[in-house]
Short mmCIF file of C-alpha atoms and ligand atoms in Angstrom, two decimals:
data_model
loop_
_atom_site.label_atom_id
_atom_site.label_comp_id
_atom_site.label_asym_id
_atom_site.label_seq_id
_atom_site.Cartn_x
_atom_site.Cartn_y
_atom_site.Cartn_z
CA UNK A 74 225.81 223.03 206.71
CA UNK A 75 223.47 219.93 205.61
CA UNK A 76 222.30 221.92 202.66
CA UNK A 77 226.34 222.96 201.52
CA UNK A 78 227.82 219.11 202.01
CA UNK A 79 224.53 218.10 199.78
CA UNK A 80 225.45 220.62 197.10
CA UNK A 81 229.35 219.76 197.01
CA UNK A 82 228.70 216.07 196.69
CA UNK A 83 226.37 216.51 193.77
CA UNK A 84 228.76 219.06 192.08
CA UNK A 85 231.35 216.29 192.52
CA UNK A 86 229.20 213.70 190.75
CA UNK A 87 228.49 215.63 187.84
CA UNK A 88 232.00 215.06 187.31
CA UNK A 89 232.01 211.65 187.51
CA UNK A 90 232.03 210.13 184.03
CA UNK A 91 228.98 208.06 182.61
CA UNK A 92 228.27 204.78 183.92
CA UNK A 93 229.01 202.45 181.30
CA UNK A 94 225.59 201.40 179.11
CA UNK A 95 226.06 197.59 180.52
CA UNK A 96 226.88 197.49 183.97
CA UNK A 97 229.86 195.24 184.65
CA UNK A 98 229.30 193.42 187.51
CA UNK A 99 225.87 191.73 186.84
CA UNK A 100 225.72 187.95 187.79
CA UNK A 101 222.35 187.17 185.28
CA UNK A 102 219.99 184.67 186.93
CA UNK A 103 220.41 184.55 190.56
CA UNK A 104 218.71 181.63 192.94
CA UNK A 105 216.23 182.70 194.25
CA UNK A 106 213.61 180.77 196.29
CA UNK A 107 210.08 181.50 197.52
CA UNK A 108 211.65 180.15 201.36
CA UNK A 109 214.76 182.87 201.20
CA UNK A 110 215.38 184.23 204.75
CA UNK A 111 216.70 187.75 205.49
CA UNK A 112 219.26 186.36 206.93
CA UNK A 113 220.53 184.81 203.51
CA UNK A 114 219.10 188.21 201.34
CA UNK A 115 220.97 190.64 203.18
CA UNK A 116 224.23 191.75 201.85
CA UNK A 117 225.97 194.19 204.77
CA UNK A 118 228.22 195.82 202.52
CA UNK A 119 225.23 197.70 199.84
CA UNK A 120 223.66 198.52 203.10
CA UNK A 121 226.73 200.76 204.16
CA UNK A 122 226.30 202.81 201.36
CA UNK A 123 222.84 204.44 201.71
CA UNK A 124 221.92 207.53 202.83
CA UNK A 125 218.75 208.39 204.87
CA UNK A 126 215.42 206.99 203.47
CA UNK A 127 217.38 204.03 201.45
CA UNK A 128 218.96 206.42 198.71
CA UNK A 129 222.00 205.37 196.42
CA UNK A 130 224.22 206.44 193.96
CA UNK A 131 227.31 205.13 192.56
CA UNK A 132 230.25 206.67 194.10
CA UNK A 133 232.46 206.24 191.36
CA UNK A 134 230.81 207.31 187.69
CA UNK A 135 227.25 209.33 187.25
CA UNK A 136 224.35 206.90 186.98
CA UNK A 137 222.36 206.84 183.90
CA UNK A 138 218.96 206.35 185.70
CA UNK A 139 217.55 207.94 188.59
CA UNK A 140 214.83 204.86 189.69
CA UNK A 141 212.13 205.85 192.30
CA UNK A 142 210.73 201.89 193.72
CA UNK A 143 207.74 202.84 195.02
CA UNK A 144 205.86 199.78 197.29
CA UNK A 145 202.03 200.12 197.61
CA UNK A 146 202.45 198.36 200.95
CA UNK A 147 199.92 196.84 204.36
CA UNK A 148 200.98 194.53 206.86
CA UNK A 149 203.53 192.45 205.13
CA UNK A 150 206.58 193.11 207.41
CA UNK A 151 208.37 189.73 206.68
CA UNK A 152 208.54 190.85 202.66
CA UNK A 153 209.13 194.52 202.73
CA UNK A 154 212.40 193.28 205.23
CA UNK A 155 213.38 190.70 202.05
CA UNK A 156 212.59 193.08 199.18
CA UNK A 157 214.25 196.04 199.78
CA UNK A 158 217.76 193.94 200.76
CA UNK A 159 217.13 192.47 197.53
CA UNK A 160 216.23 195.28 195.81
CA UNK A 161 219.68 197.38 197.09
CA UNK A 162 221.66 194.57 196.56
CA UNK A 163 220.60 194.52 193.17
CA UNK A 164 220.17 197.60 192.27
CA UNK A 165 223.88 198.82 193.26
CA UNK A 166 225.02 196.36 190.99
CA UNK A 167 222.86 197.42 188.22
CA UNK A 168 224.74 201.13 189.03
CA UNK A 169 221.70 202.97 189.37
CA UNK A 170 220.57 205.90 191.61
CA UNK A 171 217.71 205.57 193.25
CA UNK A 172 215.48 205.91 196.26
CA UNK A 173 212.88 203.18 198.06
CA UNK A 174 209.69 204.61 198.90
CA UNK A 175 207.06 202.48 201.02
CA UNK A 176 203.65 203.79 200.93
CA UNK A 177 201.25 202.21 203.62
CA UNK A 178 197.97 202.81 203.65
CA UNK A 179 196.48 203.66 206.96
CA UNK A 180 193.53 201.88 208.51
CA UNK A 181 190.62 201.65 208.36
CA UNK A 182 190.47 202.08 204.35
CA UNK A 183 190.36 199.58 202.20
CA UNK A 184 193.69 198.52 200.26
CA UNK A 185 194.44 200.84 197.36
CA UNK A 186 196.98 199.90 195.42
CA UNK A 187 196.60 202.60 192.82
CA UNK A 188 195.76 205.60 195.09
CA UNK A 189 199.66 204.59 196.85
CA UNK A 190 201.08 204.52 193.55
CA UNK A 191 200.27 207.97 192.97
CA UNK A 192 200.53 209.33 196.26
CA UNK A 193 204.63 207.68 196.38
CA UNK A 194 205.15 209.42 193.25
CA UNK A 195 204.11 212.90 194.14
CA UNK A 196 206.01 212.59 197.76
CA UNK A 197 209.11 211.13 195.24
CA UNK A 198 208.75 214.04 192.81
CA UNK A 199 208.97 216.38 195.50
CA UNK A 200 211.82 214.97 197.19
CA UNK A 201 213.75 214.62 194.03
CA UNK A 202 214.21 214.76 190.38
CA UNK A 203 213.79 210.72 189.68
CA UNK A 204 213.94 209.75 185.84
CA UNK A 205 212.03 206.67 186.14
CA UNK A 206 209.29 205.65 188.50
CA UNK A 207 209.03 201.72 189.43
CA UNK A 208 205.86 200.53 190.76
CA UNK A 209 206.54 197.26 192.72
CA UNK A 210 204.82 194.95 194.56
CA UNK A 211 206.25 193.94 198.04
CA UNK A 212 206.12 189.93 197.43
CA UNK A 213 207.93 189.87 193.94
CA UNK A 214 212.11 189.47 194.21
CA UNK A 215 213.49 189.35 190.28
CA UNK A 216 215.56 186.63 189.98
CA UNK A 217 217.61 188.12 187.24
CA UNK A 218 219.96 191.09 187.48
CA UNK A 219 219.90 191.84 183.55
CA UNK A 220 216.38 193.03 184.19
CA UNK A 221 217.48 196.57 184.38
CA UNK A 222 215.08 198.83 186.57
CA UNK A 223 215.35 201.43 184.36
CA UNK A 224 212.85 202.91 181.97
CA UNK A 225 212.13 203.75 178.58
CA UNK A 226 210.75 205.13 175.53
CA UNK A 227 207.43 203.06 176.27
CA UNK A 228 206.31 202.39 179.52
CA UNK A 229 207.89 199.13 181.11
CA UNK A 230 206.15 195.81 182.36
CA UNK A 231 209.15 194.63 184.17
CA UNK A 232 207.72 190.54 184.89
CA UNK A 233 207.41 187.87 182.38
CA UNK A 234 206.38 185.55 184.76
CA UNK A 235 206.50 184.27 188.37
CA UNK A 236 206.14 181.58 190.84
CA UNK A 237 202.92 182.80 191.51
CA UNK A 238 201.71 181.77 188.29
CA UNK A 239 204.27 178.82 188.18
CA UNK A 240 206.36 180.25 185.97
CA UNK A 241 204.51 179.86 183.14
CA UNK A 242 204.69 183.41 181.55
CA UNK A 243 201.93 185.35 183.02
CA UNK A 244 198.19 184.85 183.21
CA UNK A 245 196.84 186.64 180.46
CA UNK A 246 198.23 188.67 177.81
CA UNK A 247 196.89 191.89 178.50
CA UNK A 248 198.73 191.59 182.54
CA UNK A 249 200.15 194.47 183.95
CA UNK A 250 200.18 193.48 187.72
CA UNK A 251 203.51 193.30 189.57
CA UNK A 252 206.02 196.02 188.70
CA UNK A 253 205.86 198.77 185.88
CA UNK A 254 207.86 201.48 185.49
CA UNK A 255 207.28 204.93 183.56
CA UNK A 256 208.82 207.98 183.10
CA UNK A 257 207.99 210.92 184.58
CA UNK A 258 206.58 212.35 181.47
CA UNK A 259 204.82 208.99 180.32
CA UNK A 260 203.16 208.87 183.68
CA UNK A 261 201.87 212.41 183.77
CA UNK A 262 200.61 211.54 179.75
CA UNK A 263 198.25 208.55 181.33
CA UNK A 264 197.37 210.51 184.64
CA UNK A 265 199.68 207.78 186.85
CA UNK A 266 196.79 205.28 188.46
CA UNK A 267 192.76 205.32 188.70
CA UNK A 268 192.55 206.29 192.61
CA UNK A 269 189.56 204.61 192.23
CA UNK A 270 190.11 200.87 192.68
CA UNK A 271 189.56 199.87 197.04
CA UNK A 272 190.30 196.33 197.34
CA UNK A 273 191.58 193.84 195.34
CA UNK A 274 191.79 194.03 191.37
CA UNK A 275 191.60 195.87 188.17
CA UNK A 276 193.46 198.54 189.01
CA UNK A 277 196.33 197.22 186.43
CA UNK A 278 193.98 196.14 183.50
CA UNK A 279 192.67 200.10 183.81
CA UNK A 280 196.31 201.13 183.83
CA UNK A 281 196.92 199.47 180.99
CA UNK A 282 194.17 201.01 179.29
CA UNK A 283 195.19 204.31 180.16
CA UNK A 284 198.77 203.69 178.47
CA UNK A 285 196.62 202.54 175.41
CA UNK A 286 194.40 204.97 174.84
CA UNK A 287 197.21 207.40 175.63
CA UNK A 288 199.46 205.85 172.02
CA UNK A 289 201.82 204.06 174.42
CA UNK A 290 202.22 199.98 174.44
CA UNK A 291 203.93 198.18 177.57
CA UNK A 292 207.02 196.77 176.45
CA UNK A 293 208.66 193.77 178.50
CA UNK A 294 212.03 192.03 179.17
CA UNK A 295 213.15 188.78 177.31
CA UNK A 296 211.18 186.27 179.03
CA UNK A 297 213.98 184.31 181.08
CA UNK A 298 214.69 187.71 181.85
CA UNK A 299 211.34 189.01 184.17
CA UNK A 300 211.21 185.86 186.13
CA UNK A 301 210.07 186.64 189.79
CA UNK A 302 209.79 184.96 192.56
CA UNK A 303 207.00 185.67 195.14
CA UNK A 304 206.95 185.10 198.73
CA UNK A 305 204.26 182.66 199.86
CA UNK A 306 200.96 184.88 201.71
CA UNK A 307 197.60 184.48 202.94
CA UNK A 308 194.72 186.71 201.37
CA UNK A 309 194.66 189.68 203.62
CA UNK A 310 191.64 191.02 205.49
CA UNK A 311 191.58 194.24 204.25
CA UNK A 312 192.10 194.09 200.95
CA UNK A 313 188.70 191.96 199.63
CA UNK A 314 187.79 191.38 195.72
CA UNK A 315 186.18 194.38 194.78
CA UNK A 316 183.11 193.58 193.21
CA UNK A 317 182.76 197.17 191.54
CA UNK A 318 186.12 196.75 189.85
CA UNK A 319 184.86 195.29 186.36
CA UNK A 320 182.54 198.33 186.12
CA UNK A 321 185.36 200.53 186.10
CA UNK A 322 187.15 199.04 184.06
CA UNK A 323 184.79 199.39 181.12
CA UNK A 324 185.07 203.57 181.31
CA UNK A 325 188.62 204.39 181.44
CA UNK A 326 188.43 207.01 178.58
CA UNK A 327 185.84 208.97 180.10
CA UNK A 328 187.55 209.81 183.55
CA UNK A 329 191.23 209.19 182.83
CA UNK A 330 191.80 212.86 183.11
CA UNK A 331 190.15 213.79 186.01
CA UNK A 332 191.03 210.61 187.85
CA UNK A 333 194.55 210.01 188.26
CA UNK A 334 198.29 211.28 189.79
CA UNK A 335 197.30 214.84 189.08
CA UNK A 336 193.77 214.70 190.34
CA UNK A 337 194.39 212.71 193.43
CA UNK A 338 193.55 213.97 196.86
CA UNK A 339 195.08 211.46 200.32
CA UNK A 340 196.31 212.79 203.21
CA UNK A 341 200.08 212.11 204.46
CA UNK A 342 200.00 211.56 207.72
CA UNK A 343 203.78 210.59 207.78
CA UNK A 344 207.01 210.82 205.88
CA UNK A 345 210.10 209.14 207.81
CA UNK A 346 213.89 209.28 206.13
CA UNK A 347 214.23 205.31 207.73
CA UNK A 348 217.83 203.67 207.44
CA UNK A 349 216.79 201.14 204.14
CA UNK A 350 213.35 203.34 202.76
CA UNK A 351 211.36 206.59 202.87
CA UNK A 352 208.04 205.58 204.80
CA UNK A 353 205.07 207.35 204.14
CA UNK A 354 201.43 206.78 205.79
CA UNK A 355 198.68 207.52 203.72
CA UNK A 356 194.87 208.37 203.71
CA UNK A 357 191.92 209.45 201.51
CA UNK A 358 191.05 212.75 202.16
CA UNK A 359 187.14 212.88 203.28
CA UNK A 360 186.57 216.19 202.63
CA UNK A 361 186.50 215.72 198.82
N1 LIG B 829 199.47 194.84 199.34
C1 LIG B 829 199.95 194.98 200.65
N2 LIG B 829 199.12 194.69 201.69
C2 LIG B 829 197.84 194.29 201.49
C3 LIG B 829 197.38 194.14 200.18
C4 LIG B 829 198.21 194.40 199.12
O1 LIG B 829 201.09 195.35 200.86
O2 LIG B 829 197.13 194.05 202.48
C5 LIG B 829 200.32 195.27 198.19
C6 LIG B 829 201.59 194.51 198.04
O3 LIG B 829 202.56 195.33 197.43
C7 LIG B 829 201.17 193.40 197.11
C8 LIG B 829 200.27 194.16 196.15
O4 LIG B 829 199.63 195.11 196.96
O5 LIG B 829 202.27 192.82 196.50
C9 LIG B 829 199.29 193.28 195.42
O6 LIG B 829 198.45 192.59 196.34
P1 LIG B 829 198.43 191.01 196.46
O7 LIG B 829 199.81 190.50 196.65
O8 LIG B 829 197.41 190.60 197.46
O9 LIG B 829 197.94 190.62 195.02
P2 LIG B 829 198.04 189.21 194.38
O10 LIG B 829 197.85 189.40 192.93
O11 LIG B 829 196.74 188.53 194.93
O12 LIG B 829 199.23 188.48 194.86
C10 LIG B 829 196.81 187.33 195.61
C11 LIG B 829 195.41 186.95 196.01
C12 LIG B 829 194.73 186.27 194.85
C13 LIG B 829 193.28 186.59 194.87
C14 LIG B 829 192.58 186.00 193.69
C15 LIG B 829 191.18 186.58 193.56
N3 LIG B 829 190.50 186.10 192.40
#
């Protein structure tokens, strides 16, 4: 019965004519402030319209995205509550369809952002056919709805700059950190993420190696476009400097391909359709 009302609602959209190239009902630069309380994020009405495990789609014409967010995400309860209001606020009115994944890494292992990147996207793949897969870190709201989260013939470095590095642009001009998106096709090309990287840093500079050496460049917004906001935090316990990091990041080329989305081995211990995300628990496999 689940499986026929599915089908009939998708036939029923394929109907639907194109959402129009600009979305109307963008506002441009929003106010957003590092203090913002859920209380003053959350908009009751684009909650309504999910379905289990925060999905969307425009009821009335057939988006021309299909965005997987994907949150590499550890003990920060107070932002993942503010983002993802945000983020379905926002994304509604940029008429897109998408899904909110947030991939938590179970203790005791070291922080890896990269390793949760891949992991959401095979768990999204599966679910779904997404067009476009965000990466996004949990404390960054955009403050501008023009900055479409959709992707592109290049890979996408969605932030231009941020409160975190006081708004002035971002801190050096190879960055990748914050949100990218790809392409499913783009991200198989570069092999998604190093699964490599425990701990804090690098795992973005070898990314955007990878899309280098793989004939792609990052392309990014105008810059009053990919402002973000981030929400004040303390360095967290489990997630140190990694002092190895810089070594890795000077031999990219020689285990892109055998380090990466397709390569990667975690364990799931959990996948939960919640009422604003899909959670997912992850772990390194031991046995490797
Ligand atoms: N993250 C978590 N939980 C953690 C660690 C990281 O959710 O315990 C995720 C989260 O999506 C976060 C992202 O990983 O947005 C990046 O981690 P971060 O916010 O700690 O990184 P940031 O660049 O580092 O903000 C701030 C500490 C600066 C250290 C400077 C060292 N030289």
């Amino acid at each position: 019965e689940h499986l026929i009302a599915h089908t009939s609602s998708r036939q029923n959209r394929s109907a639907l004519p194109l959402c129009p190239e600009q979305p109307p009902h963008l506002v441009g630069k929003m106010n957003i402030k590092p203090t913002i309380t859920l209380q003053e994020v959350t908009n009751e009405e684009s909650l309504r319209n999910l379905s289990y495990g925060g999905r969307y789609a425009p009821p009335y014409c057939q988006a021309r995205e299909k965005t997987a967010i994907i949150i590499p995400y550890r003990d920060r309860k107070e932002h993942i509550d503010i983002l993802v209001r945000h983020l379905h606020t926002v994304l509604q009115r940029q008429q897109l369809e998408y899904g909110i994944y947030v991939v938590e890494m179970a203790l005791p292992t070291q922080f890896n952002r990269g390793l949760l990147a891949n992991a959401g996207v095979r768990t999204a793949r599966g679910i779904s056919s997404y067009t476009c897969y965000i990466i996004h870190d949990v404390d960054s709201l955009m403050t501008d709805d023009r900055n479409l989260y959709r992707c592109g013939s290049q890979p996408i470095h969605f932030m231009t700059g941020s409160t975190k590095y006081k708004y002035n642009g971002i801190p050096y001009p190879g960055f990748h950190g914050g949100i990218v998106g790809f392409t499913p096709e783009q991200y198989k090309t570069v092999n998604g993420f190093s699964n490599l990287y425990f701990g804090w840093g690098s795992e973005d500079d070898d990314l955007g190696i990878r899309v280098q050496k793989s004939g792609m460049i990052f392309v990014r917004p105008k810059e009053e476009i990919g402002m973000y906001v981030a929400l004040p935090h303390v360095r967290d316990v489990s997630n140190q400097e990694n002092p190895n990091s810089y070594g890795l990041v000077r031999n990219v080329s020689a285990r892109q391909m055998q380090d990466g989305v397709e390569t990667i081995r975690f364990k799931r211990f959990a996948l939960e359709y919640q009422q604003l995300y899909t959670w997912l628990l992850i772990g390194v496999k031991e046995d490797v």
